[in-house]
PDB file of C-alpha atoms in Angstrom:
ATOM      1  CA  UNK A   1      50.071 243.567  37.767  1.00  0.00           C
ATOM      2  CA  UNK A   2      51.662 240.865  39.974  1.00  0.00           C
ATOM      3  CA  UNK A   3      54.088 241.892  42.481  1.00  0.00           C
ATOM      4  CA  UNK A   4      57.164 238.897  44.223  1.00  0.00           C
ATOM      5  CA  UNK A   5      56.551 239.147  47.338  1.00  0.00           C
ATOM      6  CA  UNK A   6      58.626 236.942  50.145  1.00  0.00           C
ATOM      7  CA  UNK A   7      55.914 237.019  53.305  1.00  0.00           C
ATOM      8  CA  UNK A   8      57.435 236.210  57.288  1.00  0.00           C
ATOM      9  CA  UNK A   9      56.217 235.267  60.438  1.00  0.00           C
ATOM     10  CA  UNK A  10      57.182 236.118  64.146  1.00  0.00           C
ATOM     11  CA  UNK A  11      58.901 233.000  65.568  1.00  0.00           C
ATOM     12  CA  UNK A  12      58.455 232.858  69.295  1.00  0.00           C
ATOM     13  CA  UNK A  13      60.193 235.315  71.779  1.00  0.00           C
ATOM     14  CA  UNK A  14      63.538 234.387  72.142  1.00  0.00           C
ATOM     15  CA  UNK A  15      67.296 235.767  72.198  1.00  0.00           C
ATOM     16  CA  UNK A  16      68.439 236.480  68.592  1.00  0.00           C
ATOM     17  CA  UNK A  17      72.080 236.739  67.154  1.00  0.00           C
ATOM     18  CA  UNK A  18      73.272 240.214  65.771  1.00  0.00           C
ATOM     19  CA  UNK A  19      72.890 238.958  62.280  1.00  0.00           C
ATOM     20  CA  UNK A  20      69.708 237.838  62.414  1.00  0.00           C
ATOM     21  CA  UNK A  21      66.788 238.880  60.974  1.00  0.00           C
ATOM     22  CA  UNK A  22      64.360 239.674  64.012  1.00  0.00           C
ATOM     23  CA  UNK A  23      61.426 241.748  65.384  1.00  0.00           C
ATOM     24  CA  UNK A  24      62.924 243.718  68.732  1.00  0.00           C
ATOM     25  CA  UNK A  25      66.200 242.979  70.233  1.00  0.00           C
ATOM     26  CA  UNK A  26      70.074 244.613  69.791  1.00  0.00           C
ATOM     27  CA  UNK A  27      70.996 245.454  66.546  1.00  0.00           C
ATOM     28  CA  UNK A  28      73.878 244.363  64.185  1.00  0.00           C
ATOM     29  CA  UNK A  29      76.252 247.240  65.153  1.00  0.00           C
ATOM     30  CA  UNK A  30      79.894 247.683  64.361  1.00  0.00           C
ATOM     31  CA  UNK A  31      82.109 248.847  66.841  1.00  0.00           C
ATOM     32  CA  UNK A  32      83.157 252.409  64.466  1.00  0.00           C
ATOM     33  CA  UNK A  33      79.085 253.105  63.709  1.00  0.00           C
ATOM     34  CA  UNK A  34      76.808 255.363  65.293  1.00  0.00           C
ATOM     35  CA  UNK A  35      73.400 254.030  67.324  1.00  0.00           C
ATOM     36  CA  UNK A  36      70.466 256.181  66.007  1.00  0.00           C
ATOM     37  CA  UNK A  37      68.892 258.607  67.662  1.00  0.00           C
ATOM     38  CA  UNK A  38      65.917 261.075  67.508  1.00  0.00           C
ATOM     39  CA  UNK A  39      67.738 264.257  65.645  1.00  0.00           C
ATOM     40  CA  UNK A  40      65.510 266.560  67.564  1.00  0.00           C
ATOM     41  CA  UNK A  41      64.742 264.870  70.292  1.00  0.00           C
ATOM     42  CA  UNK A  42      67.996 263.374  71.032  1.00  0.00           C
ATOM     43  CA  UNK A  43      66.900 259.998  73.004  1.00  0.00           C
ATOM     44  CA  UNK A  44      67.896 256.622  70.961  1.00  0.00           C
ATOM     45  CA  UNK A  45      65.736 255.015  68.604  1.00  0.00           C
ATOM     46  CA  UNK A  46      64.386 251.772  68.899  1.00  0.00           C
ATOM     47  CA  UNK A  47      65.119 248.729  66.549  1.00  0.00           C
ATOM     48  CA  UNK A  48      61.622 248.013  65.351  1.00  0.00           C
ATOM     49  CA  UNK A  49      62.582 245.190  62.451  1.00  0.00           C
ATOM     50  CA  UNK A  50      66.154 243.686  61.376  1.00  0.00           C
ATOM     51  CA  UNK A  51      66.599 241.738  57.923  1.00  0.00           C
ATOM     52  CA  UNK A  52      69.166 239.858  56.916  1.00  0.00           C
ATOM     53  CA  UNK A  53      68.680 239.634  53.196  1.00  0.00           C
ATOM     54  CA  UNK A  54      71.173 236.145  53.129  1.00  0.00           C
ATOM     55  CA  UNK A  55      68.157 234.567  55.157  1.00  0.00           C
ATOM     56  CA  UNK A  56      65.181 235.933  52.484  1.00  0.00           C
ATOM     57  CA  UNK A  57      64.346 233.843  49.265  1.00  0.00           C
ATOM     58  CA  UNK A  58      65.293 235.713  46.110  1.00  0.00           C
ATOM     59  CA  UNK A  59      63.491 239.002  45.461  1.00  0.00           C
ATOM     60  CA  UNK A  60      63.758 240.406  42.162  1.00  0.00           C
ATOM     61  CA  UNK A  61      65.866 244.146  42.566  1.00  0.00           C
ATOM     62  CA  UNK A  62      66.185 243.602  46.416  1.00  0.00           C
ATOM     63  CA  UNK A  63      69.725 243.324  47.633  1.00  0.00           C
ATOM     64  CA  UNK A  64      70.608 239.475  48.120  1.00  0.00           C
ATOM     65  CA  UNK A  65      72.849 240.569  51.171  1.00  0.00           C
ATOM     66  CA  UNK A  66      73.386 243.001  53.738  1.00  0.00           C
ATOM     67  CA  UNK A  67      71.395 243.731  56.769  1.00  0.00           C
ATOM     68  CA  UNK A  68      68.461 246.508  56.405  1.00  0.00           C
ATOM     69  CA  UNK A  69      67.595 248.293  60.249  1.00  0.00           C
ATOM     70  CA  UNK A  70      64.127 250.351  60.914  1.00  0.00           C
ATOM     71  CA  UNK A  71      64.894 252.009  63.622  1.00  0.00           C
ATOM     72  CA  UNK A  72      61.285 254.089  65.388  1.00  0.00           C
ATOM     73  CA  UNK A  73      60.871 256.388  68.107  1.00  0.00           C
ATOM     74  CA  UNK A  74      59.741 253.828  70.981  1.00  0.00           C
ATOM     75  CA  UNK A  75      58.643 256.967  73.365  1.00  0.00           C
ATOM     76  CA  UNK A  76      56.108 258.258  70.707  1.00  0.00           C
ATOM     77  CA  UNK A  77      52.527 256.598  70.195  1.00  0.00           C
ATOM     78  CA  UNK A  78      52.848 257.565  66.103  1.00  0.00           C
ATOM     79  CA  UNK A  79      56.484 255.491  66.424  1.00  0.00           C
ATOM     80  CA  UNK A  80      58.275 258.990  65.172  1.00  0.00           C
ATOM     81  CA  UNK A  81      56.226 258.659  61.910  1.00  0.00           C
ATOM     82  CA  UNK A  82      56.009 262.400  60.180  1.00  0.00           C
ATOM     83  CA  UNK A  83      52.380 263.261  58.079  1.00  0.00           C
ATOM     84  CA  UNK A  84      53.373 265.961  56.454  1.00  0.00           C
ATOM     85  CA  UNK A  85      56.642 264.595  55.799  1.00  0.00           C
ATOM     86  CA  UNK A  86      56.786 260.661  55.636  1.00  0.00           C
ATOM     87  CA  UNK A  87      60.644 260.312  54.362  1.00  0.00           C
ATOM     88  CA  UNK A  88      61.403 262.659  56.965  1.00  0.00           C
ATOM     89  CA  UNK A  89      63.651 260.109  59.204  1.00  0.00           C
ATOM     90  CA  UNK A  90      63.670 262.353  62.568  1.00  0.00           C
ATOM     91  CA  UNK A  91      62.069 260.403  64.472  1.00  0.00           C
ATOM     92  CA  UNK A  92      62.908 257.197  62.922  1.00  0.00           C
ATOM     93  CA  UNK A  93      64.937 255.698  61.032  1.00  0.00           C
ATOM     94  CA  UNK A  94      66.380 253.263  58.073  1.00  0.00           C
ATOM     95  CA  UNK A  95      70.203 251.810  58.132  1.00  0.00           C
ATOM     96  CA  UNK A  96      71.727 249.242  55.126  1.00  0.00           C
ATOM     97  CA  UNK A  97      74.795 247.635  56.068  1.00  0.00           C
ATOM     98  CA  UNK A  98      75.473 245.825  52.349  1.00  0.00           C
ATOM     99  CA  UNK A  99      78.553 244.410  53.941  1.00  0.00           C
ATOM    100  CA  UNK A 100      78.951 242.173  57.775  1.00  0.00           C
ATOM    101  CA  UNK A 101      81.600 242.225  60.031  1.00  0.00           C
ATOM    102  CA  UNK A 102      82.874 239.945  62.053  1.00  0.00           C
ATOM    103  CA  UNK A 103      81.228 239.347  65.470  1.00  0.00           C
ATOM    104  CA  UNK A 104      84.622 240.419  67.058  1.00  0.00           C
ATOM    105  CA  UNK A 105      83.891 243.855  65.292  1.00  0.00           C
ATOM    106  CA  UNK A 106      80.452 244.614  66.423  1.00  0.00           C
ATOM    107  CA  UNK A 107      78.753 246.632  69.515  1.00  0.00           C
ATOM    108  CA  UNK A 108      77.641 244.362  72.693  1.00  0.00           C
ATOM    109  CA  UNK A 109      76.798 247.107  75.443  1.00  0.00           C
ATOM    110  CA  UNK A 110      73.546 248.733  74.726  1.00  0.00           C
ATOM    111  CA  UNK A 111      73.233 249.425  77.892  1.00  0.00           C
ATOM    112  CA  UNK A 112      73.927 253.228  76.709  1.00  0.00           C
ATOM    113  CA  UNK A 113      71.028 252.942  74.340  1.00  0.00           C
ATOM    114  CA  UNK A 114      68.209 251.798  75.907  1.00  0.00           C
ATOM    115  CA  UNK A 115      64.996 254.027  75.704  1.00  0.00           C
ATOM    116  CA  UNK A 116      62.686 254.496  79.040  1.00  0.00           C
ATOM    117  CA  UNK A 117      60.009 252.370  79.913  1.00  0.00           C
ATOM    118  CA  UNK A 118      57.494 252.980  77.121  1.00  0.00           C
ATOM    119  CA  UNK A 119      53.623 251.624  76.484  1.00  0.00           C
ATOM    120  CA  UNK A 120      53.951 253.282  73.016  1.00  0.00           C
ATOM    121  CA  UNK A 121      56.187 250.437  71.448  1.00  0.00           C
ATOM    122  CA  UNK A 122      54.167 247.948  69.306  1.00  0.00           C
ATOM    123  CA  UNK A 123      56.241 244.767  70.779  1.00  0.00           C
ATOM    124  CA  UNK A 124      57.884 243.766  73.864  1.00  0.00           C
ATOM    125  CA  UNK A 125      60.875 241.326  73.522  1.00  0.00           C
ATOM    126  CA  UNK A 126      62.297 239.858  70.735  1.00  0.00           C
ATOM    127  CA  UNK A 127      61.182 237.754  67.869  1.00  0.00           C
ATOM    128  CA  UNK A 128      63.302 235.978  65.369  1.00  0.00           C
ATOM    129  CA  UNK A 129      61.637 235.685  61.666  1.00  0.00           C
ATOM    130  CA  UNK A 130      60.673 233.121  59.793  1.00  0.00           C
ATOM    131  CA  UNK A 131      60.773 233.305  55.969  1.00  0.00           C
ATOM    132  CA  UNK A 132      58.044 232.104  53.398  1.00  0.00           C
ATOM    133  CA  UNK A 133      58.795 230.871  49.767  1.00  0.00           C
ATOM    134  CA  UNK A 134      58.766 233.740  47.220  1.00  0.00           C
ATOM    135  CA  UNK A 135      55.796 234.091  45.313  1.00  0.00           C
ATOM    136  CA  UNK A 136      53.686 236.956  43.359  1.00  0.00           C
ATOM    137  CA  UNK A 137      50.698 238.786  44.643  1.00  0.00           C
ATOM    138  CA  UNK A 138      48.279 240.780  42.764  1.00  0.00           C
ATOM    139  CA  UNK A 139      47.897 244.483  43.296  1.00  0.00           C
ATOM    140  CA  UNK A 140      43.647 244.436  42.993  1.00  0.00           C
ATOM    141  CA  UNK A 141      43.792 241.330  45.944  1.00  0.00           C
ATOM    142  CA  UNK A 142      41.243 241.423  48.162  1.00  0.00           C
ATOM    143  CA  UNK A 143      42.186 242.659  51.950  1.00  0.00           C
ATOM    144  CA  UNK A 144      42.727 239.576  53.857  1.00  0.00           C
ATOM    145  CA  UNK A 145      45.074 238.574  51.534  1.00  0.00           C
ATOM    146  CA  UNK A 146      47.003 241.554  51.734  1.00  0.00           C
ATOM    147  CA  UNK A 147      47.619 241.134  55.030  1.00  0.00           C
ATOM    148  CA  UNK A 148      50.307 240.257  56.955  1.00  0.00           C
ATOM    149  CA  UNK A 149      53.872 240.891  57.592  1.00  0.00           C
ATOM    150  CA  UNK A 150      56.094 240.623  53.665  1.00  0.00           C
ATOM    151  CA  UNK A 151      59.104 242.078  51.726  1.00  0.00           C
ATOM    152  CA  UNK A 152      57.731 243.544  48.488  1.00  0.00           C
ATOM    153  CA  UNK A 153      54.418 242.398  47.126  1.00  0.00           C
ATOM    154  CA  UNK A 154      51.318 244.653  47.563  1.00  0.00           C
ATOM    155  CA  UNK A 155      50.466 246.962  50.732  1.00  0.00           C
ATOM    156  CA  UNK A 156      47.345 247.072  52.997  1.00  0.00           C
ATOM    157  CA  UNK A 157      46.276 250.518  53.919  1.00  0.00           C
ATOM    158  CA  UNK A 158      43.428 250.859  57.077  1.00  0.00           C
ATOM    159  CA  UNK A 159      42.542 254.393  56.424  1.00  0.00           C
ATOM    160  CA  UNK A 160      42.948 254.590  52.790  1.00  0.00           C
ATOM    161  CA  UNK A 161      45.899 255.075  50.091  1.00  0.00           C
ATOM    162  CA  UNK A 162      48.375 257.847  51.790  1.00  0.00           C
ATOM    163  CA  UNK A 163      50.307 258.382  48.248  1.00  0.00           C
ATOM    164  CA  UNK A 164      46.292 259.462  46.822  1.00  0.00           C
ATOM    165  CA  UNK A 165      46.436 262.794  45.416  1.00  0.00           C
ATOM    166  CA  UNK A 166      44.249 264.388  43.862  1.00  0.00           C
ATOM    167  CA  UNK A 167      45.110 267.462  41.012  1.00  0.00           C
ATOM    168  CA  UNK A 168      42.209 269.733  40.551  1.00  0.00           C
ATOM    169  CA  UNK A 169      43.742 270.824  36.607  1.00  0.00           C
ATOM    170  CA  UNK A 170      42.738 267.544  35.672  1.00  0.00           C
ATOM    171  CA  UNK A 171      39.219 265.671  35.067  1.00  0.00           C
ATOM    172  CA  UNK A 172      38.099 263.883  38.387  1.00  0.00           C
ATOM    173  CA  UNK A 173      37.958 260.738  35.724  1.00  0.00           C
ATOM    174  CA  UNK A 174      40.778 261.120  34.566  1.00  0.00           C
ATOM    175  CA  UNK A 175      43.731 258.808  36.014  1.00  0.00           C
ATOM    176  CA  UNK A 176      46.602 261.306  35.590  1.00  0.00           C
ATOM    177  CA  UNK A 177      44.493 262.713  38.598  1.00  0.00           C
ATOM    178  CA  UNK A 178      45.836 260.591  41.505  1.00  0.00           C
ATOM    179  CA  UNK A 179      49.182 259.674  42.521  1.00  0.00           C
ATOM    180  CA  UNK A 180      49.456 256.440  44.341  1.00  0.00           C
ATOM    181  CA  UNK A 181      52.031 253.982  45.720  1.00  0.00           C
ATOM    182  CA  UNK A 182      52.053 252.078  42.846  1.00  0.00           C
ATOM    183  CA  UNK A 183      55.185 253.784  41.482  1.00  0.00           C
ATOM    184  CA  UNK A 184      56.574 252.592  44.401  1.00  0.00           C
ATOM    185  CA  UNK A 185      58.184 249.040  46.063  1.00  0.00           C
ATOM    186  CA  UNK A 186      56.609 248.046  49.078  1.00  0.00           C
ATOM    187  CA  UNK A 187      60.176 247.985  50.367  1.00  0.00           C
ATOM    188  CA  UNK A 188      58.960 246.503  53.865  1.00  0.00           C
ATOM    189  CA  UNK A 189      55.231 245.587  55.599  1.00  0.00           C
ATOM    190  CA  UNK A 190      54.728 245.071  59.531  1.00  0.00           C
ATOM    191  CA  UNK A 191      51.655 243.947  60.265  1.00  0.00           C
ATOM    192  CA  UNK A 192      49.661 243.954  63.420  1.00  0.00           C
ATOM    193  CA  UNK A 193      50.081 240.380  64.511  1.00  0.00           C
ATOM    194  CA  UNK A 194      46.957 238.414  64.430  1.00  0.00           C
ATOM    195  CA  UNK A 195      46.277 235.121  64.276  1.00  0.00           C
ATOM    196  CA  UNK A 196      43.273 232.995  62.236  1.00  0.00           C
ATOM    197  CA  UNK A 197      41.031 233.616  65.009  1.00  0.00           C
ATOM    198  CA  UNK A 198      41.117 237.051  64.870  1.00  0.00           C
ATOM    199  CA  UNK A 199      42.948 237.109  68.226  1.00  0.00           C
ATOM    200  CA  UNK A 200      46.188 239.282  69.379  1.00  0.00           C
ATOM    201  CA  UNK A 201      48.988 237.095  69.283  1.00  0.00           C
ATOM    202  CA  UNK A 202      50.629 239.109  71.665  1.00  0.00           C
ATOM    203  CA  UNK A 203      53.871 239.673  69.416  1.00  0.00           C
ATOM    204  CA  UNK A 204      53.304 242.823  67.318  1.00  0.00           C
ATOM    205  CA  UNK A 205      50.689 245.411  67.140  1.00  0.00           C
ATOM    206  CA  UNK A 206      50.492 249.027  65.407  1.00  0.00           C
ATOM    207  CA  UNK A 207      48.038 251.301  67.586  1.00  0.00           C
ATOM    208  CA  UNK A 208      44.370 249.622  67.276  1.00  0.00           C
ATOM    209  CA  UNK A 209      45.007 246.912  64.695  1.00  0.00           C
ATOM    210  CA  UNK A 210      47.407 248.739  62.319  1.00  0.00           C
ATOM    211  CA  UNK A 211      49.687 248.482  59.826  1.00  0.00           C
ATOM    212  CA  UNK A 212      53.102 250.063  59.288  1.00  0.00           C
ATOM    213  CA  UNK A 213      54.230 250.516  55.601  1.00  0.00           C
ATOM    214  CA  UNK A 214      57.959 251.072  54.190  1.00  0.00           C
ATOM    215  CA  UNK A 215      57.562 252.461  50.551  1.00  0.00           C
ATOM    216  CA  UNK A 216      60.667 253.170  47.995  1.00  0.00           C
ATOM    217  CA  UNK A 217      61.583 254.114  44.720  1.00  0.00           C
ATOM    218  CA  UNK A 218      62.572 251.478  42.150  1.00  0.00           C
ATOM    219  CA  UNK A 219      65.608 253.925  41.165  1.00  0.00           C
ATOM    220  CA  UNK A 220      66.808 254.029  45.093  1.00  0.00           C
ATOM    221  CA  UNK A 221      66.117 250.678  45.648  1.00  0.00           C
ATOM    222  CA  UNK A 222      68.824 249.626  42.540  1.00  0.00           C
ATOM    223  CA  UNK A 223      71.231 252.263  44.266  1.00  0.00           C
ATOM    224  CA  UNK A 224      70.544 250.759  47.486  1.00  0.00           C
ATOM    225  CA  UNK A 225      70.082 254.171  48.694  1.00  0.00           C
ATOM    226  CA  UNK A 226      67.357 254.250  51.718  1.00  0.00           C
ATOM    227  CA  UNK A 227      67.424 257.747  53.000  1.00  0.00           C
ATOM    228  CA  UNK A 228      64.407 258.634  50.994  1.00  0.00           C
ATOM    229  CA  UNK A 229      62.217 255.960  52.155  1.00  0.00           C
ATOM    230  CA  UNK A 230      58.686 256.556  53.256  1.00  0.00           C
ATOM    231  CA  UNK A 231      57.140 255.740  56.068  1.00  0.00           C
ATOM    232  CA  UNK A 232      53.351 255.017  56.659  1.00  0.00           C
ATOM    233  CA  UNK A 233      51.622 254.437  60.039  1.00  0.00           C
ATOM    234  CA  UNK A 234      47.588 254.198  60.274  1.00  0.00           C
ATOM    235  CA  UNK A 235      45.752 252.451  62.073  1.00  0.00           C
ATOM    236  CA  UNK A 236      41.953 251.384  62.825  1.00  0.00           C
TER     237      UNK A 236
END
């Protein structure tokens, strides 16, 4: 079954405003909001991906506003990701703001919020992104074109599909057996950053050539209501 799908690139580094939709960076903040931080850890989060959903084409059932935050754990090499609990947002975390602010309104000092020196963040610096044309992708597509950084469409997985489950009541043939993302939106896909060549770009990249994964319900996507979203990390 075809999925809409709106697909992005990583513009070059460069200072972003705090309504754009970027890679890195400060987020959109108001001045009465809480910054994020690790709930057992304590230390502050890092903004891993901000969208602006006024900049994306149309997405059927995605909001056509607001700005959507992933906040992860830039001191950890699994980015606060949880196995055994992947909508578990300890270590990381998801923020909708469905309505802006003024600029007058909004945070400036992060100075308060900044997160040691870390080699386990998959960027350095900021990177403003660049939107695609909506179009459809199918679900049995073959890996390369899976690939890639998108809102919606169809997800790659390295290490195989985390939702798979199988029920040993049932006939191994049988598909009431598994459980998969399918019943899912790919609510958000960052991509290792590679280029045609096969090369590092240099801009984004999840442990050895991986993939990070943002998975959600079609019935809290319609309530815009993110705090179940689940996150998946693997890698090569």
């Amino acid at each position: 079954m075809p999925r809409p799908v709106v697909r992005f690139t990583l513009g070059e580094t460069a200072a972003t405003t705090p309504y754009q939709s970027k890679i890195g960076g400060t987020p959109y903040l108001p001045k009465n909001a809480g910054y994020p931080h690790h709930t057992e850890k304590k230390h502050p989060l890092t903004l891993a991906a901000q969208i602006n959903f006024a900049e994306v084409p149309h997405l059927p059932g995605f909001p056509e506003h607001g700005i959507l935050q992933v906040f992860i754990d830039g001191l950890s090499y699994n980015m606060g990701w949880d196995f055994e609990n992947q909508s578990a947002q300890a270590g990381w975390r998801i923020v909708y703001y469905p309505e802006l602010l003024p600029e007058s309104e909004l945070q400036t000092d992060f100075s308060a919020y900044q997160a040691a020196d870390s080699d386990c963040l998959p960027f350095s610096g900021e990177f403003p992104l660049i939107f695609q044309t909506a179009s459809e992708e199918e679900e049995d597509a073959d890996f390369k074109t899976l690939e890639g950084h998108k809102i919606g469409g169809c997800p790659i997985f390295i290490q195989g599909d985390p939702f798979w489950e199988y029920h040993e009541d049932t006939d191994f043939d049988d598909p009431a057996a598994y459980s998969d993302w399918q019943k899912y939106i790919l609510l958000l896909q960052l991509d290792s950053d590679i280029n045609e060549n096969d090369r590092y770009t240099g801009k984004l990249m999840w442990g050895d050539s991986g993939v990070a994964n943002f998975f959600i319900t079609p019935e809290d996507l319609a309530k815009r209501d993110f705090s179940r979203t689940a996150f998946m990390f693997d890698c090569h």
